[in-house]
Coordinates of C-alpha atoms and ligand atoms in Angstrom, one line a residue:
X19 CA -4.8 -6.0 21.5
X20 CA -3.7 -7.7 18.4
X21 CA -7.0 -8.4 16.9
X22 CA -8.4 -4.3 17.5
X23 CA -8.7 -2.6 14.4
X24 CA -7.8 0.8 15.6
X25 CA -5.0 -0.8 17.8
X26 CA -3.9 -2.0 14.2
X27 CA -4.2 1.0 12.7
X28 CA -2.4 2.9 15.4
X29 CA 0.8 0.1 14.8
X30 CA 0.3 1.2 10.8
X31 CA -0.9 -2.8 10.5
X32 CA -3.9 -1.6 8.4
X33 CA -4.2 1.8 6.8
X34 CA -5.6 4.8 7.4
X35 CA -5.8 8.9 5.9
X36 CA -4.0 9.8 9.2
X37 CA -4.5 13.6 9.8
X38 CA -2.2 14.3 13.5
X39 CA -0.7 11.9 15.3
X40 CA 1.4 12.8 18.3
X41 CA 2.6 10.5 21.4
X42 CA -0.6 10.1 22.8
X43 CA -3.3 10.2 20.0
X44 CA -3.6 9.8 16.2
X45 CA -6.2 11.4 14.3
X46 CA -7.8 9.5 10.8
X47 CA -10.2 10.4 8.2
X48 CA -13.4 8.3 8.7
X49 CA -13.8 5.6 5.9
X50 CA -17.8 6.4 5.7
X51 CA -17.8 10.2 6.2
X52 CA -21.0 11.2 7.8
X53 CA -20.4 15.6 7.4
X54 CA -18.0 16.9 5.2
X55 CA -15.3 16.5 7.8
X56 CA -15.4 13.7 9.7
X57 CA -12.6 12.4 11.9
X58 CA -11.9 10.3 14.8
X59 CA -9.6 11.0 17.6
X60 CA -7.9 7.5 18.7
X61 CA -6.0 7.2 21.9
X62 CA -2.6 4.9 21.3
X63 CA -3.2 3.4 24.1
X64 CA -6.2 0.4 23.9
X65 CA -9.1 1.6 26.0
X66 CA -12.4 -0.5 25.1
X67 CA -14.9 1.8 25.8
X68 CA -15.7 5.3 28.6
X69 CA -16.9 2.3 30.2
X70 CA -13.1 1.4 30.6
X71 CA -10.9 4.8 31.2
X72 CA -9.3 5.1 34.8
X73 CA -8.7 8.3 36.7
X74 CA -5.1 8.1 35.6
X75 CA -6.8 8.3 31.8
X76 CA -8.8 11.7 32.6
X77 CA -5.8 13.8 31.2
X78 CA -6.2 11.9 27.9
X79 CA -9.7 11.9 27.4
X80 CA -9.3 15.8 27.9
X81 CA -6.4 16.0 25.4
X82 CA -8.6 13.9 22.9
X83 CA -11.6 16.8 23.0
X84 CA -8.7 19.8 23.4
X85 CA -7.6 17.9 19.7
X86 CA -10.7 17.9 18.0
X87 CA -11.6 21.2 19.0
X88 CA -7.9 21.9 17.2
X89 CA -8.6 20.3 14.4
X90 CA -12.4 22.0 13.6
X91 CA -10.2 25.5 14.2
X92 CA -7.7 24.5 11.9
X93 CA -10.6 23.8 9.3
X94 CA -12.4 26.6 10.1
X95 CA -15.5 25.7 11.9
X96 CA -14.8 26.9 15.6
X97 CA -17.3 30.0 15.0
X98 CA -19.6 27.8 13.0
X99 CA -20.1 24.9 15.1
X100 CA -18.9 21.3 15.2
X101 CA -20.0 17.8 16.8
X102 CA -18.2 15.6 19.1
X103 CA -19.4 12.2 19.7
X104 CA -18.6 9.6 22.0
X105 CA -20.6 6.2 21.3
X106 CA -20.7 3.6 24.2
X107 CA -21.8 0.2 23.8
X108 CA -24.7 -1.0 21.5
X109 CA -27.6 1.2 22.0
X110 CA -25.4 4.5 21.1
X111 CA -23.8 2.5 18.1
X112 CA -20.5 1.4 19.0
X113 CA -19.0 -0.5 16.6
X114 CA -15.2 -0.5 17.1
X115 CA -14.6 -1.5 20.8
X116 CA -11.1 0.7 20.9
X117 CA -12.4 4.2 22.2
X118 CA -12.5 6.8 19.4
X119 CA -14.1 10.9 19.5
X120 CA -15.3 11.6 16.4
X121 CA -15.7 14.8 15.0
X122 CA -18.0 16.1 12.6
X123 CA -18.7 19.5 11.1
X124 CA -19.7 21.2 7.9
X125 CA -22.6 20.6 7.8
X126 CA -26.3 21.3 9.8
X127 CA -26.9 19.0 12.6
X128 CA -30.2 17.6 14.0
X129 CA -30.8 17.2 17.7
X130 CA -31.8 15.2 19.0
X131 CA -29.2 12.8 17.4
X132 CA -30.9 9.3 15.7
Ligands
LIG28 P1 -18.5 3.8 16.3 O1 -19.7 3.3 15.5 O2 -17.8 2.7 17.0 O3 -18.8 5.0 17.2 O4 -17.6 4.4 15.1 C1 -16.7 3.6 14.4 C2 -16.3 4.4 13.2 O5 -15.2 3.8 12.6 C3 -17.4 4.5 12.1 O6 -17.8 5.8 11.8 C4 -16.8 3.8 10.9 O7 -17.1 4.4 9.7 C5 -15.3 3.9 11.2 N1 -14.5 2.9 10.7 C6 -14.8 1.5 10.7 N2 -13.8 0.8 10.2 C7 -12.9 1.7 9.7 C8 -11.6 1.6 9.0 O8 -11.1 0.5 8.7 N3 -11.0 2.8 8.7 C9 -11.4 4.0 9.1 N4 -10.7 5.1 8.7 N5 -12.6 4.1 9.7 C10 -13.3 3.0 10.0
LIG29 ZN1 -7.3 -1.3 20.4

């Protein structure tokens, strides 16, 4: 997907405050933080939206949750609490159609979310 943005930033095309990568994911700093931590967990591999994944992508979707509930450990807000987010399509705000978790913590969150 040459013209993705996050499949660009995967191939280091475009840059990014990368925080893990392994094999299978990469993990960057969001450019327009919305909590004090705020980062998104991208598959390698392009997957448009949770629309898109296939059975075969159920192990991935799985790691990408198992790696930001890493990540808020390894900051230290397991105990206090931390917000995963998944937006499909246009009424949940997608914006970048390359499949993403973000993760937000450090701060108090409403719910319901806007
Ligand atoms: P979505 O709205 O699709 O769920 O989330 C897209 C996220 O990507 C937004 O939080 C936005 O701030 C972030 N984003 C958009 N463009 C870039 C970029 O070029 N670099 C980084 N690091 N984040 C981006
Ligand atoms: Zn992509």
């Amino acid at each position: 997907m040459s013209e993705c943005l996050f499949c660009k930033i995967v191939n280091r095309q475009i840059p990014a405050k990368i925080v893990y990568e392994d094999e299978r994911v990469v993990v960057i700093e969001d450019i327009n933080p919305q909590a004090p931590l705020h980062v998104l967990v991208i598959p390698k591999t392009h997957i448009a939206s949770l629309n898109d994944v296939t059975p075969g992508q159920d192990a991935l979707i799985g790691e990408m949750n198992r790696r930001a509930a890493g990540i808020a450990r390894d900051r230290g807000y397991a105990d206090r609490g931390f917000r995963t987010v998944l937006n499909t399509n246009r009424e949940a705000g997608q914006t970048v159609f390359h499949i993403h978790l973000h993760l937000l913590a450090g701060r108090s969150m409403a719910w319901p979310p806007g």
